[in-house]
Coordinates of C-alpha atoms and ligand atoms in Angstrom, one line a residue:
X1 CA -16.9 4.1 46.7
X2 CA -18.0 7.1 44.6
X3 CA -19.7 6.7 41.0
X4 CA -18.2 8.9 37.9
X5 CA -20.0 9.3 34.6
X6 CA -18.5 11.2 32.0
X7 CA -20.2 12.3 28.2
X8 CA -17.8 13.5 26.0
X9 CA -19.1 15.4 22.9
X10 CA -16.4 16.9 20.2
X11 CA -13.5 15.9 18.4
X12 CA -10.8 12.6 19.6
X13 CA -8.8 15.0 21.2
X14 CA -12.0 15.6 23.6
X15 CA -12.0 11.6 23.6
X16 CA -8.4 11.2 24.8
X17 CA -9.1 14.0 27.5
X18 CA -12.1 12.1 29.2
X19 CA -9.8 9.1 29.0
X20 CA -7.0 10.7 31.1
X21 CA -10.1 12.4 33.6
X22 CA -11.3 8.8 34.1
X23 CA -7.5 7.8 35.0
X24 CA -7.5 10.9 37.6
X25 CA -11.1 9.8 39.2
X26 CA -9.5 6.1 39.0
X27 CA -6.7 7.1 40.5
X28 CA -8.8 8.8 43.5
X29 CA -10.2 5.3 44.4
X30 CA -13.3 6.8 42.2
X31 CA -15.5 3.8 39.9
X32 CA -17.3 4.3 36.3
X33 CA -20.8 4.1 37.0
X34 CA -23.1 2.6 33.7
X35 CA -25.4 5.6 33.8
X36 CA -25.8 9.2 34.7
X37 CA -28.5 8.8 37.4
X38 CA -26.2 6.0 39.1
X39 CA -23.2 8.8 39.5
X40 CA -22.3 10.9 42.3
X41 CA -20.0 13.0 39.7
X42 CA -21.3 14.1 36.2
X43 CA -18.8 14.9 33.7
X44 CA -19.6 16.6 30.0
X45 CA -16.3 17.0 27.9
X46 CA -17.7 20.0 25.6
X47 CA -16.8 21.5 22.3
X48 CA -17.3 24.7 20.9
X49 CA -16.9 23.9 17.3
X50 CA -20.3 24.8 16.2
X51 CA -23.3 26.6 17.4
X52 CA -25.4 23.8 17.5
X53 CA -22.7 22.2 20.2
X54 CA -23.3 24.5 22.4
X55 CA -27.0 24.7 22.6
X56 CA -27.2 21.0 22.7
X57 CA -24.8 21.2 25.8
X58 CA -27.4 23.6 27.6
X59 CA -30.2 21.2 27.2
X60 CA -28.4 18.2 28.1
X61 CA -27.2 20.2 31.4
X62 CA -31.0 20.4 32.2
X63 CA -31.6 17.0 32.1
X64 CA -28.9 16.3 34.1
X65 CA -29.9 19.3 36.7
X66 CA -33.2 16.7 36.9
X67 CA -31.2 13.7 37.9
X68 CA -29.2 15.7 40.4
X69 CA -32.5 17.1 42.1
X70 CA -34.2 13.6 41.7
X71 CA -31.2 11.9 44.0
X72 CA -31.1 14.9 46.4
X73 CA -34.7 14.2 47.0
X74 CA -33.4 10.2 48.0
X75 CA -30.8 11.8 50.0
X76 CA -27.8 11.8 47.8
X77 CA -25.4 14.2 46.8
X78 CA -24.3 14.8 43.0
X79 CA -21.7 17.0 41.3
X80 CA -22.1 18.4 38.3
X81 CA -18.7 18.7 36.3
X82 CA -18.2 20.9 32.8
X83 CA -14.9 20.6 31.5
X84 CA -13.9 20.7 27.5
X85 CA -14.0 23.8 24.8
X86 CA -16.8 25.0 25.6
X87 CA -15.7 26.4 29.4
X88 CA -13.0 28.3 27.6
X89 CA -15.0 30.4 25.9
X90 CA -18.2 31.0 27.6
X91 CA -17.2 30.4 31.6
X92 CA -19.8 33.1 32.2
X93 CA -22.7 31.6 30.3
X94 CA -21.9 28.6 32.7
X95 CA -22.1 30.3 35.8
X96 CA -25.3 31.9 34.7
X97 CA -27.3 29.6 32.9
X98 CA -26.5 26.5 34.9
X99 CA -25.8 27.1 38.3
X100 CA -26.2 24.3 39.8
X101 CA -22.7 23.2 37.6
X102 CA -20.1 22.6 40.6
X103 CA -17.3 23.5 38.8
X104 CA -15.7 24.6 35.5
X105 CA -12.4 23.7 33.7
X106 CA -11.1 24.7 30.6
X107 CA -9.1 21.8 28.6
X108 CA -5.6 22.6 29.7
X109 CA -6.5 22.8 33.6
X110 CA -8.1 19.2 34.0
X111 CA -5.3 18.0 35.8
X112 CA -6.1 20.5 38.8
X113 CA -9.2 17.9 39.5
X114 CA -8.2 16.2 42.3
X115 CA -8.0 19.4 44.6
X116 CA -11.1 20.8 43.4
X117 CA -13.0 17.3 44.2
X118 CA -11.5 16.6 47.4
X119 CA -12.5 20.6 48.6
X120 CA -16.3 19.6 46.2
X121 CA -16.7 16.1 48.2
X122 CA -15.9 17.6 51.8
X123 CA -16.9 21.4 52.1
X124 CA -19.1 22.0 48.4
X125 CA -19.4 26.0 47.9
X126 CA -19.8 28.1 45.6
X127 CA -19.2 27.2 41.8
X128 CA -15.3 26.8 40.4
X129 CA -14.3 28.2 37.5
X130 CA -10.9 28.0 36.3
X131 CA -10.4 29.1 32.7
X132 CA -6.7 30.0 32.7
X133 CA -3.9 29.1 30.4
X134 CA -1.1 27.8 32.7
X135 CA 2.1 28.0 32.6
X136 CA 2.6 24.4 33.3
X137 CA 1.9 21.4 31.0
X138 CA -1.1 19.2 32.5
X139 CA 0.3 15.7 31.1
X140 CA 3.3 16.8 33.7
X141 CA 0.8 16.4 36.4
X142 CA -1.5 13.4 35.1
X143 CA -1.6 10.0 36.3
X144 CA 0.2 7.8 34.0
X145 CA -2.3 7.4 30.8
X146 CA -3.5 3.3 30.8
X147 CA -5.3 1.5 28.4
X148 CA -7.3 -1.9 28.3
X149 CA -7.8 -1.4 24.3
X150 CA -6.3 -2.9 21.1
X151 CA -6.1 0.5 19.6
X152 CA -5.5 4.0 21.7
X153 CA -5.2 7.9 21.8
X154 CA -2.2 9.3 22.7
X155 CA -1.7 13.6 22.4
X156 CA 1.5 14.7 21.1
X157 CA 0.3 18.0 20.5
X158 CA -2.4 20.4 21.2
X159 CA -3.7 24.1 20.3
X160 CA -3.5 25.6 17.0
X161 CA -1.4 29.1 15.6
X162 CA -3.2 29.1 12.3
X163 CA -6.3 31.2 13.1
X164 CA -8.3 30.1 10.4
X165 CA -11.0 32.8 10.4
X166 CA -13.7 30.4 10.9
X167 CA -12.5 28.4 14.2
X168 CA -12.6 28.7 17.7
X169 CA -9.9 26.2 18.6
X170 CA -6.8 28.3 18.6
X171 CA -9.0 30.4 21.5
X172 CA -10.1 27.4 23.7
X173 CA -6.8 25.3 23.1
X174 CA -4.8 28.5 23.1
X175 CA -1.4 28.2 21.2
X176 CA 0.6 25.2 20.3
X177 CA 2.7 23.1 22.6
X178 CA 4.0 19.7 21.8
X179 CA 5.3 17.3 24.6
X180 CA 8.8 16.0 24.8
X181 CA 9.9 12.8 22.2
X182 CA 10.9 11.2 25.7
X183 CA 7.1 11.5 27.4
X184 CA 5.1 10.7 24.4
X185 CA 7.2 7.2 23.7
X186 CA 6.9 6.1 27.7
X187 CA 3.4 6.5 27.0
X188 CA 3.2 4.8 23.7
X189 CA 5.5 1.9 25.5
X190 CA 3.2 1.6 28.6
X191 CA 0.7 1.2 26.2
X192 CA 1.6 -1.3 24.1
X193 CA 2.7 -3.5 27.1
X194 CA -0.8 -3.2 28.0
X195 CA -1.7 -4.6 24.7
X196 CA -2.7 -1.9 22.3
X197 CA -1.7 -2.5 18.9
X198 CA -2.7 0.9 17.0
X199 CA -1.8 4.1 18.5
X200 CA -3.3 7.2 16.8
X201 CA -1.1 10.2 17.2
X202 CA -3.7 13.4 18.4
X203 CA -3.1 17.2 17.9
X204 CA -5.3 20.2 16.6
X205 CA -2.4 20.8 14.5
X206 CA -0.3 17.8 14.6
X207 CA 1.9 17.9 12.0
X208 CA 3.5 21.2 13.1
X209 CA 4.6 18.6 16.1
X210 CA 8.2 19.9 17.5
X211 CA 8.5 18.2 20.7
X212 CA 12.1 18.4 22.2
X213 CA 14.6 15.0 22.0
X214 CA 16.2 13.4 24.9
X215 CA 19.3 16.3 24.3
X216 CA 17.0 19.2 23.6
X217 CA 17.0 19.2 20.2
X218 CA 13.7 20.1 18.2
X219 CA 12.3 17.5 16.7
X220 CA 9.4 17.0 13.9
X221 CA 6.6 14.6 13.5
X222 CA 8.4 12.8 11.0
X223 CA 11.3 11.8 13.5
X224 CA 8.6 10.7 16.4
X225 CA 7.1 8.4 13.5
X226 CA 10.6 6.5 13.2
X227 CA 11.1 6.7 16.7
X228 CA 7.6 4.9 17.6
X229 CA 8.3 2.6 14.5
X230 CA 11.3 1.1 16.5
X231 CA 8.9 -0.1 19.5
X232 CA 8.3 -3.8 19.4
X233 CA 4.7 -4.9 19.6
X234 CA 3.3 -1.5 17.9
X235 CA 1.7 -3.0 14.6
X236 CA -0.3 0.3 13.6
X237 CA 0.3 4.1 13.6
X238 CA -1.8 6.9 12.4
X239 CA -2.1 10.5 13.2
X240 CA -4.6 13.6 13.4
X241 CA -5.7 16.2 12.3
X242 CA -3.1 17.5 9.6
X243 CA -2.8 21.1 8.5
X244 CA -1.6 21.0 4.7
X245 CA 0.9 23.2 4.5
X246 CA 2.7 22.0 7.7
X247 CA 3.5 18.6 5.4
X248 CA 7.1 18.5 4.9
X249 CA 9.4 16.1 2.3
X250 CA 10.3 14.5 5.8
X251 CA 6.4 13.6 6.4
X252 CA 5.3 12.5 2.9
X253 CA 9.1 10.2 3.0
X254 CA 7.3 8.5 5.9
X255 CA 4.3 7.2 4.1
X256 CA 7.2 5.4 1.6
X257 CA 9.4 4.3 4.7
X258 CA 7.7 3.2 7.7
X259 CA 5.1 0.2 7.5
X260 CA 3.5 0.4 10.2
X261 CA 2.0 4.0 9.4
X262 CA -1.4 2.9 8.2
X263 CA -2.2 4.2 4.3
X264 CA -5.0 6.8 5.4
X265 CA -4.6 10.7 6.1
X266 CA -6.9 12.8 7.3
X267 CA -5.9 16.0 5.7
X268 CA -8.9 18.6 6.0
X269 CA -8.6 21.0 2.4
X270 CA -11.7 23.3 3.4
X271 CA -12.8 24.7 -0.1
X272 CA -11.5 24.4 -3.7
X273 CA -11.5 27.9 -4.4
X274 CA -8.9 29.7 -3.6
X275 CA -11.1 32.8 -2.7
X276 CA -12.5 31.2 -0.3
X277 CA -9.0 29.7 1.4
X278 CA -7.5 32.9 1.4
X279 CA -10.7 34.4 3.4
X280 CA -10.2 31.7 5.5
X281 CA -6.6 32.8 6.3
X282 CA -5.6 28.8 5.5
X283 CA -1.8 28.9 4.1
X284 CA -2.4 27.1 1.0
X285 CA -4.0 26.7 -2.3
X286 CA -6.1 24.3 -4.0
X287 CA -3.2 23.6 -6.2
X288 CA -0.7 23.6 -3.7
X289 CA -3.3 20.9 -1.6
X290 CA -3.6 18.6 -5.3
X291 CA 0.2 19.2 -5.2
X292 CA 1.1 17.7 -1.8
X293 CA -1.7 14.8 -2.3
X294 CA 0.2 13.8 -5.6
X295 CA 3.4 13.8 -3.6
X296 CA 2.2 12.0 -0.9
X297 CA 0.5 9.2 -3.6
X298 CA 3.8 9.2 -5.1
X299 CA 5.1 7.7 -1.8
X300 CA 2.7 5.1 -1.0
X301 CA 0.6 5.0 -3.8
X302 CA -2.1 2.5 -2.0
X303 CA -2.9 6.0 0.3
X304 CA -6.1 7.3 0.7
X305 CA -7.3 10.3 1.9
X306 CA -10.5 12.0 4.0
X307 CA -10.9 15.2 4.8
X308 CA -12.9 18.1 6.3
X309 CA -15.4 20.5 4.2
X310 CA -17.2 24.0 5.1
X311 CA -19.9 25.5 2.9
X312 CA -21.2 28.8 2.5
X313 CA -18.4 30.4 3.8
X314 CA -19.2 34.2 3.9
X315 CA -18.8 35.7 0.2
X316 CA -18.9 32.2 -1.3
X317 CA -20.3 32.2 -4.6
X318 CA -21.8 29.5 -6.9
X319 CA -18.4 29.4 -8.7
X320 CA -16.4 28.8 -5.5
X321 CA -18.6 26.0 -4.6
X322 CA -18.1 24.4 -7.9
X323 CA -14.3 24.6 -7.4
X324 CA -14.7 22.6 -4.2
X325 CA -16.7 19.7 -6.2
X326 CA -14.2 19.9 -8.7
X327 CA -11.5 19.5 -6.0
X328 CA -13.4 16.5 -5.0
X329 CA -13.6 14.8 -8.4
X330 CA -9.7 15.4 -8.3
X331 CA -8.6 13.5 -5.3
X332 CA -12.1 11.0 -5.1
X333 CA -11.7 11.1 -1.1
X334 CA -12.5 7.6 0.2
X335 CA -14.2 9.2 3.5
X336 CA -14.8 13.1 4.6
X337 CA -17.0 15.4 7.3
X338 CA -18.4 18.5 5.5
X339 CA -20.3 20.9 7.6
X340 CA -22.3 24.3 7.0
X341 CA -20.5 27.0 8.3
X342 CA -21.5 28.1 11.5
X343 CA -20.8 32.0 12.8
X344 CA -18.5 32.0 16.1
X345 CA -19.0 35.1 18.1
X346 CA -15.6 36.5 18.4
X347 CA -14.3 34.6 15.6
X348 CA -13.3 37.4 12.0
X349 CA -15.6 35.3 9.9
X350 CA -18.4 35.9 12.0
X351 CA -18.2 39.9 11.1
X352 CA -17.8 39.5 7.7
X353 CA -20.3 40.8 5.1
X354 CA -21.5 38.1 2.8
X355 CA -23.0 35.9 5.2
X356 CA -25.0 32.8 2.9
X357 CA -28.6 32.1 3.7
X358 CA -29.3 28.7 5.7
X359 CA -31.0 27.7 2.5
X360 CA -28.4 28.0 0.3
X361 CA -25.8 26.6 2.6
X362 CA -28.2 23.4 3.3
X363 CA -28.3 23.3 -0.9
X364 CA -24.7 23.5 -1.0
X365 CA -24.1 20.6 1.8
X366 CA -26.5 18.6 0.1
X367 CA -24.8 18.6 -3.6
X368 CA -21.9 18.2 -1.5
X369 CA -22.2 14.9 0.0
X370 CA -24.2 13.5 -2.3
X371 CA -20.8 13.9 -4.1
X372 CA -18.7 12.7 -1.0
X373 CA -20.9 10.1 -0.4
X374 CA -20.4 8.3 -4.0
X375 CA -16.6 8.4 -3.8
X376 CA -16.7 6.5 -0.2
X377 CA -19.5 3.8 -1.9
X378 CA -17.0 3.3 -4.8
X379 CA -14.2 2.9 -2.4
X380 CA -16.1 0.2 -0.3
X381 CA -17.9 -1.5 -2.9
X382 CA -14.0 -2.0 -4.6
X383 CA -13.0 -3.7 -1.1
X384 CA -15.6 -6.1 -1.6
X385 CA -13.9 -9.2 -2.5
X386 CA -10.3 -8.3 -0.7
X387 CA -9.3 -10.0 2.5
X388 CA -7.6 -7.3 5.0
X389 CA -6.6 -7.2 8.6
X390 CA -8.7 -5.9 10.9
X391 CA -8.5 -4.8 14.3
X392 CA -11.6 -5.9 16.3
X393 CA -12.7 -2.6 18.7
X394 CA -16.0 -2.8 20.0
X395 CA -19.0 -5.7 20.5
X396 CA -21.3 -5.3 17.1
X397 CA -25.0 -5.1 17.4
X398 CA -25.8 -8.6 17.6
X399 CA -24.4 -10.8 19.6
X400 CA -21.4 -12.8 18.3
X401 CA -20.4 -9.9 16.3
X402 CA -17.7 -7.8 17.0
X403 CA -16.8 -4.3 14.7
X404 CA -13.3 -3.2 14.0
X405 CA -11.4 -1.1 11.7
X406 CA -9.9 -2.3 8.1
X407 CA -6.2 -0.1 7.4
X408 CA -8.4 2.5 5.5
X409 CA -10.1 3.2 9.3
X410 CA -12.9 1.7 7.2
X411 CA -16.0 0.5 10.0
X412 CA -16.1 -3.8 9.6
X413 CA -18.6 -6.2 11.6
X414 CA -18.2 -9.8 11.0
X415 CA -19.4 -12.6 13.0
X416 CA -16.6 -13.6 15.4
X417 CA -16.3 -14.4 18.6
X418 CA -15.1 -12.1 22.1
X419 CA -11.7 -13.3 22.4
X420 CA -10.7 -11.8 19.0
X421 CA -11.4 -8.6 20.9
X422 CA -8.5 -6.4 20.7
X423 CA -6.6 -8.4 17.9
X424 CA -5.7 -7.8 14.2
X425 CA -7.5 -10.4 12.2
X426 CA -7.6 -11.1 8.6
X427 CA -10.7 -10.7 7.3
X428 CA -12.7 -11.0 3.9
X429 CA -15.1 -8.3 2.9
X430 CA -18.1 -9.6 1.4
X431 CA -20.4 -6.7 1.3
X432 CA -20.1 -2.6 1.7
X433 CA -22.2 0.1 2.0
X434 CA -21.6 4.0 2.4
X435 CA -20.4 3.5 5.9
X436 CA -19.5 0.2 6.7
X437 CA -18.3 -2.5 5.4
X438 CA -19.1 -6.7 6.5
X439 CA -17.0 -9.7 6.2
X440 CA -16.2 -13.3 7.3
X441 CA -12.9 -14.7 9.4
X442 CA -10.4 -15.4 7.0
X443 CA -8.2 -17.4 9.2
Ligands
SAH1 N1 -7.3 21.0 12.8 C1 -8.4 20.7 13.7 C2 -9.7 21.0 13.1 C3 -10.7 21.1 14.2 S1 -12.2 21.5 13.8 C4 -8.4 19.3 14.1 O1 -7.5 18.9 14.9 O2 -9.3 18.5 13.8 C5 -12.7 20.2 12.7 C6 -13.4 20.7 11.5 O3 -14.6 21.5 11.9 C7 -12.6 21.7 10.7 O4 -11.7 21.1 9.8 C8 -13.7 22.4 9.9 O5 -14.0 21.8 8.7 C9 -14.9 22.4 10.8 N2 -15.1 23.7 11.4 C10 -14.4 24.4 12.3 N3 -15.0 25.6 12.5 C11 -16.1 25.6 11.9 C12 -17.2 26.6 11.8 N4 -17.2 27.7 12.4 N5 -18.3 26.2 11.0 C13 -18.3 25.1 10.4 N6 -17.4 24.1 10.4 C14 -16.3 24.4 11.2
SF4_2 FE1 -9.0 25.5 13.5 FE2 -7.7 26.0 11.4 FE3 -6.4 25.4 13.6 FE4 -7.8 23.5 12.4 S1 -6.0 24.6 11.6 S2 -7.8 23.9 14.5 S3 -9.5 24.6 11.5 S4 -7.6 27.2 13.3
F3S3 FE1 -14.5 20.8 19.6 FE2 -12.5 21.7 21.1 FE3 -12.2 19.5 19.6 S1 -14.0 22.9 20.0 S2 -13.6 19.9 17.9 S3 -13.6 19.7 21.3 S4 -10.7 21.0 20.0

């Protein structure tokens, strides 16, 4: 029986993706080895997002180009697999800077695996490369998605029309499709037979969802969320990643109406200045964003928000970067990813004058989450105290400890033992920190 190892790097949508590529090399009779050097197929799941990504991805490939020589010298074969972002946009830098890759696949042409493997495993050749767009929908050709965990991924949508100037994503996901109401809720179902009891809605842009009905009617986000509200057994929803001004009355209505939908948005604002947004190309202000925050806290006032963060956006001044802290102060995010901006051959940011110096743009990251990082102390330190439910996700550090994830998507450990695995369990916090919080069994 052949070995498969996968590394995924990137966002959860990468995460789902490896999920459904394990279910394909499952389905082919294939096994999960524990480590690299035991695998007769290497996957990496790339991303593109930032330079850094894509560097770290060449080195990685080295070591790996090791292993594969290391085993060919004990006789056995390996393939070398690069799926993910990354093959989208720089196919040729594959092809010429790792040869020894085997083959090549953009995100939305995964499901072609199991051809390319069985001609790999019986005939090997020269490298495959398939970087197209395709006409048709790869979850129409997946193995049915399975999972074995208390709390999964399932993609309602992918690809991105927005074209923020900065971002690579609307070129390696191409545009957006959304799947039908009728697919994603068989898969949600399946999986909450299976025994998952938080499904976390994916999509680049997944509040612009508009996935057809069982009569061919559009539909929004907003009617999915009732829809998977009505299956039994579902205790938790949650969705990702928002684009602001694709939050409709509908949407924020959903935070005040449906229980189950957890009280946490990730809702990425970028800047505080509207110079900067509009260089951006985002459709909103940093009014309008306050705006749509205060409506959504209208509806559920226990929500709290995270978002996403770029610095040193060419032509940001020291003003602009104030506006952003000031935008912080305002909303007092309870968790949030801030990154320096990074230039993206090809994207419009990257030719624009007013590129910031590394040093200012570390300064700026710095103040930054200083900032950031307060507002998520506060926000765990005022848990301490409160007893919660918990969904128990992973084996902690030590043993007899198991971490899980409070409503607020809040990090927990607390002494407990396996079989709470996989269940929601109420919980009181007794200490916090920045990023985690620690607690004892409360029932
Ligand atoms: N809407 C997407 C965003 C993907 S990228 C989603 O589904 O998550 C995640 C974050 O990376 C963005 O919100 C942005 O803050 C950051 N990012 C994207 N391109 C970047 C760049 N060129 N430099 C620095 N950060 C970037
Ligand atoms: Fe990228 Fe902007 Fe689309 Fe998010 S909304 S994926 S940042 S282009
Ligand atoms: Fe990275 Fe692609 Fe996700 S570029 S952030 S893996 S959509």
């Amino acid at each position: 029986m052949k070995k498969y190892y996968i590394k995924t790097f990137g966002c959860q949508m990468n995460v789902y993706d490896s999920h459904r590529i394990a279910g394909i090399l499952d389905n082919m009779g294939m096994q999960e080895a524990a480590a690299a050097g035991q695998a007769d197929l290497i996957i990496f799941n790339t991303c593109h997002i930032r330079e850094k990504a894509t560097e770290k991805l060449f080195s990685d490939l080295g070591r790996i180009h090791q292993i594969k020589q290391e085993r060919a010298a004990a006789g056995k074969n390996t393939f070398i697999g690069v799926v993910g972002c990354v093959v989208q946009a720089e196919d040729e830098q594959i092809a010429k800077r790792a040869p020894f890759v085997d083959f090549a696949l953009g995100p939305l042409t995964y499901h072609r695996l199991p051809k390319i493997l069985e001609n790999l495993f019986c005939c090997q050749g020269q490298t495959i490369i398939d970087t197209e767009f395709p006409a048709e929908s790869k979850f129409d050709f997946l193995p049915e998605n399975h999972s074995n965990s208390g709390c999964s991924f399932l993609a309602i949508q992918e690809g991105c029309n927005n074209f923020c100037t900065y971002c690579v994503v609307p070129y390696t996901r191409g545009i957006e499709t959304s799947r039908p109401i009728k697919n994603v809720l068989a898969e949600a179902r399946r999986l909450v037979n299976e025994g998952t009891l938080e499904i976390n809605l994916l999509g680049q842009n997944v509040n612009s969802y508009h996935g057809e009905d069982e009569h061919g009617k559009e539909r929004n986000l907003a009617y999915l969320l009732h829809r998977l509200n009505e299956i039994d057994g579902l205790q938790r929803i949650r969705y990702t990643t928002s684009y602001p001004a694709d939050v409709t009355d509908d949407l924020i209505a959903c935070h005040r109406e449906i229980k189950k939908l957890m009280p946490y948005l990730h809702l990425p604002v970028q800047s505080g200045s509207d110079a900067v947004l509009k260089a951006m190309n985002r459709r909103h202000t940093a009014a309008q964003y306050l705006d749509i925050i205060a409506r959504l806290k209208e509806a559920n006032p226990d929500l709290g928000f995270s978002s996403d963060f770029i610095v040193g956006f060419p032509g940001e001044t020291d003003k602009d970067f104030e506006k952003t802290l000031n935008l912080v102060d305002q909303v007092g995010f309870i968790q949030a990813f801030s990154f320096k901006y990074s230039r993206r051959p090809g994207t419009p940011a990257a030719d624009m004058s007013g590129q910031i110096e590394e040093k200012i743009k570390k300064e700026r990251l710095s103040i930054l989450q200083d900032k950031l990082f307060s507002y998520q102390l506060k926000f765990n330190l005022a848990s301490v105290g409160k007893t919660v439910p918990v969904l128990f996700e992973t084996k902690g550090r030590h043993p007899k400890q198991l971490c899980g994830r409070t409503p607020y998507m809040q990090n927990l450990y607390a002494e407990a033992d396996k079989n709470l695995l996989n269940k929601i369990i109420r919980v009181k916090i007794k200490n916090a920190t920045t990023n985690a919080l620690s607690g004892e069994i409360a029932e």
